[in-house]
Amino acid sequence: MKQIAFDLGASSGKVMLGEFDGTYLTTEVIHRFPNRQICVSNHLYWNFLGIHQNLTEGIRKGCAAAGGTPVSIGIDAYCNDFGLIGRNGDLITQVRCYRDLRMARNEAGIYRIMSRRELHFQNGNQNALFNTLIQLAAMRLEGDGFLLEQCETLLHIPDLLTYFLTGQRHSEYTLASVSQMFQWETSNWDPEILSRFEIPAKLLAPIIMPGTVAGVMTKETADEIGVPRMKVTAVGEHDTASAVAALPTNEPHAAYISSGTWSLMGVEIPEPVIDERTYRYNIAIEGGVGGRYRMLKNVMGLWLIQECRLEYRKMGTTYEFAELVELAGREKSFVSLIDPDDEAFYMPGDMLRKIRDYCIRTGQPVPDTPGRFIRVIEESLALKYRWVMETLEKILGYRIESIHILGGGGKDTLLNQLTANACGRTVYVGPQEAALTGNFLMQLQAAGAIGNLEQGREIIARSTQIAIYEPQEQKAWDEAYEYFLTLLPLSE
Ligand SMILES: C[C@H](O)[C@H](O)[C@@H](O)C(=O)CO
């Protein structure tokens, strides 16, 4: 049984062909392309049409490589960003990037409508300016609310791509669950939030669960692409949900780090936990596949390195990611540390200066070579993971036994080892194409090839090479952690 999976990250997209023979899942990347937010007159956008073109290109290549019609295709991407469909079925708005400044410009006004606290207790989502709700509120406050009245449907990126393939308008559950407009009790849109923020309920599409069929490619689209018509399956369309689905274990006390542009560190829980501590530490409760919930914290992640790389490229030197990691590996430990989630690091641009300024502000030596900058970032990320792990342990009341690094960030072998050292836990790395792998699992479930997530995870454990890192140098890391804690804001 062959399937196509499409995964869009904030720095790249990929299409994979997967084949399940009843025991093993084998996968092959058949198309990849770069992705990045585009700044025009101080607004940040995604090149949605380019993304769509790469999807169709990937489907064409996938069908050719499959040597027949694949059973289905599944689409996942980062969350929150959306397009609005007008009365004629067209895409009316550009797809903005979640880092766009319009939310920061309107922050005070937005949280006057409903406070951060009230919002968190309403559905447990993290308070973040990138949430769909906050983007919509900013649109209204900047005078674009008429679009919400006039347009027919809001669709998140994977749902938007599915719509252009099938003509069907749905809101996939895992994406809806992180929009800050979802209600757990009814598994539907939250009428209280919609009314307070004046979001017309008709704008939001019916919710569809992962592992079900979202539609069939229209004849026109199939002809346009030049492929046979095939099913589009709703997978865990939030890439993090798909990545977590691909955990190669059924161990209940394992933590995961979905590692890419962001590092999403968390655990799976059987029921949402929303309390003073999840509010205080801004821990998110998000919907997962297989009836699970994802309790996690966003850590700034490899974005910091991606942005440094870009700075070096602008200055005339192109470093491969692995090259930077190798340079960092040769540097001395714990010269300077940063809080990776300091708000200074959120927006694109000028990352080297921002790190330099942070070190000056906190009285630490200023890094002056690529290796030193990356060392600072990697050690700081590893220490932030420890803070997240300990915070989750306190809230959940159990010890996290192991950490699984999922996604492309697992290629960073230095960070894998530093994570084991900082957290004092065995770190398991893989699958590196976790979102795509989890995407395949939900397609297999929809096709009836697997019965449940546990079974799917056993298949992944059999089919994937998992690298193992054991903790080292515990005493030095404990000391560094003591200092690191002094850098965190008081609420942490
Ligand atoms: C804003 C981020 O995209 C989001 O929190 C994260 O969950 C994600 O989707 C990572 O790709």
Short mmCIF file of N, CA and C in Angstrom, two decimals, residues 56 86 91 102 110 118 157 176 178 207 253 272 274 286 288 316 319 333 364 369 398 421 443 453 480 487:
data_model
loop_
_atom_site.label_atom_id
_atom_site.label_comp_id
_atom_site.label_asym_id
_atom_site.label_seq_id
_atom_site.Cartn_x
_atom_site.Cartn_y
_atom_site.Cartn_z
N THR A 56 1.69 20.28 -5.69
CA THR A 56 1.25 19.58 -6.91
C THR A 56 2.45 18.92 -7.60
N GLY A 86 -13.41 33.63 -0.27
CA GLY A 86 -14.51 34.55 -0.56
C GLY A 86 -15.71 33.85 -1.15
N LEU A 91 -9.26 32.40 -2.95
CA LEU A 91 -8.47 32.83 -1.80
C LEU A 91 -8.42 34.36 -1.84
N ARG A 102 1.47 42.66 13.38
CA ARG A 102 0.17 43.30 13.69
C ARG A 102 -0.39 42.86 15.04
N ILE A 110 -6.12 43.66 22.38
CA ILE A 110 -6.59 42.27 22.24
C ILE A 110 -6.90 41.67 23.61
N GLU A 118 -8.10 34.51 31.49
CA GLU A 118 -9.43 34.00 31.13
C GLU A 118 -9.30 33.09 29.90
N ILE A 157 -3.55 26.45 6.78
CA ILE A 157 -2.80 26.10 5.55
C ILE A 157 -3.09 24.67 5.04
N ALA A 176 -7.51 22.94 14.67
CA ALA A 176 -8.55 23.73 15.35
C ALA A 176 -8.22 23.85 16.83
N VAL A 178 -5.55 24.21 18.42
CA VAL A 178 -4.50 25.16 18.83
C VAL A 178 -4.81 26.58 18.36
N ILE A 207 -15.57 20.64 11.86
CA ILE A 207 -14.33 19.98 12.30
C ILE A 207 -14.30 18.52 11.83
N HIS A 253 5.47 7.48 30.17
CA HIS A 253 6.19 8.57 30.82
C HIS A 253 7.37 9.07 30.00
N PRO A 272 -7.17 16.71 29.25
CA PRO A 272 -6.56 18.04 29.41
C PRO A 272 -6.32 18.39 30.89
N ILE A 274 -5.63 21.80 33.00
CA ILE A 274 -5.57 23.27 32.90
C ILE A 274 -5.65 23.80 34.32
N GLU A 286 -3.00 20.76 23.78
CA GLU A 286 -3.36 20.70 22.37
C GLU A 286 -3.92 19.32 22.03
N GLY A 288 -4.33 15.83 20.22
CA GLY A 288 -3.44 14.91 19.52
C GLY A 288 -4.25 13.89 18.74
N GLY A 316 28.40 37.06 3.60
CA GLY A 316 29.24 36.48 2.54
C GLY A 316 29.73 35.06 2.78
N TYR A 319 27.44 28.75 5.57
CA TYR A 319 27.76 27.56 6.39
C TYR A 319 26.62 26.57 6.26
N SER A 333 32.81 24.80 26.95
CA SER A 333 31.44 24.77 27.50
C SER A 333 31.16 25.99 28.37
N GLN A 364 27.80 38.83 30.50
CA GLN A 364 28.52 37.61 30.13
C GLN A 364 29.45 37.89 28.95
N THR A 369 32.77 34.20 17.42
CA THR A 369 33.00 33.36 16.24
C THR A 369 31.73 32.54 16.01
N TYR A 398 4.88 13.01 38.17
CA TYR A 398 5.68 11.80 37.91
C TYR A 398 7.00 12.16 37.25
N ASN A 421 22.76 15.38 28.47
CA ASN A 421 23.57 15.87 29.60
C ASN A 421 22.77 16.82 30.49
N GLN A 443 -2.92 8.01 7.66
CA GLN A 443 -3.45 7.55 6.36
C GLN A 443 -3.66 6.03 6.41
N LEU A 453 -3.30 3.72 17.28
CA LEU A 453 -2.00 4.41 17.35
C LEU A 453 -0.90 3.52 17.94
N ALA A 480 25.74 24.57 35.73
CA ALA A 480 25.33 25.50 34.67
C ALA A 480 23.83 25.79 34.78
N LEU A 487 18.69 33.48 34.71
CA LEU A 487 18.42 34.27 33.50
C LEU A 487 16.94 34.28 33.14
#
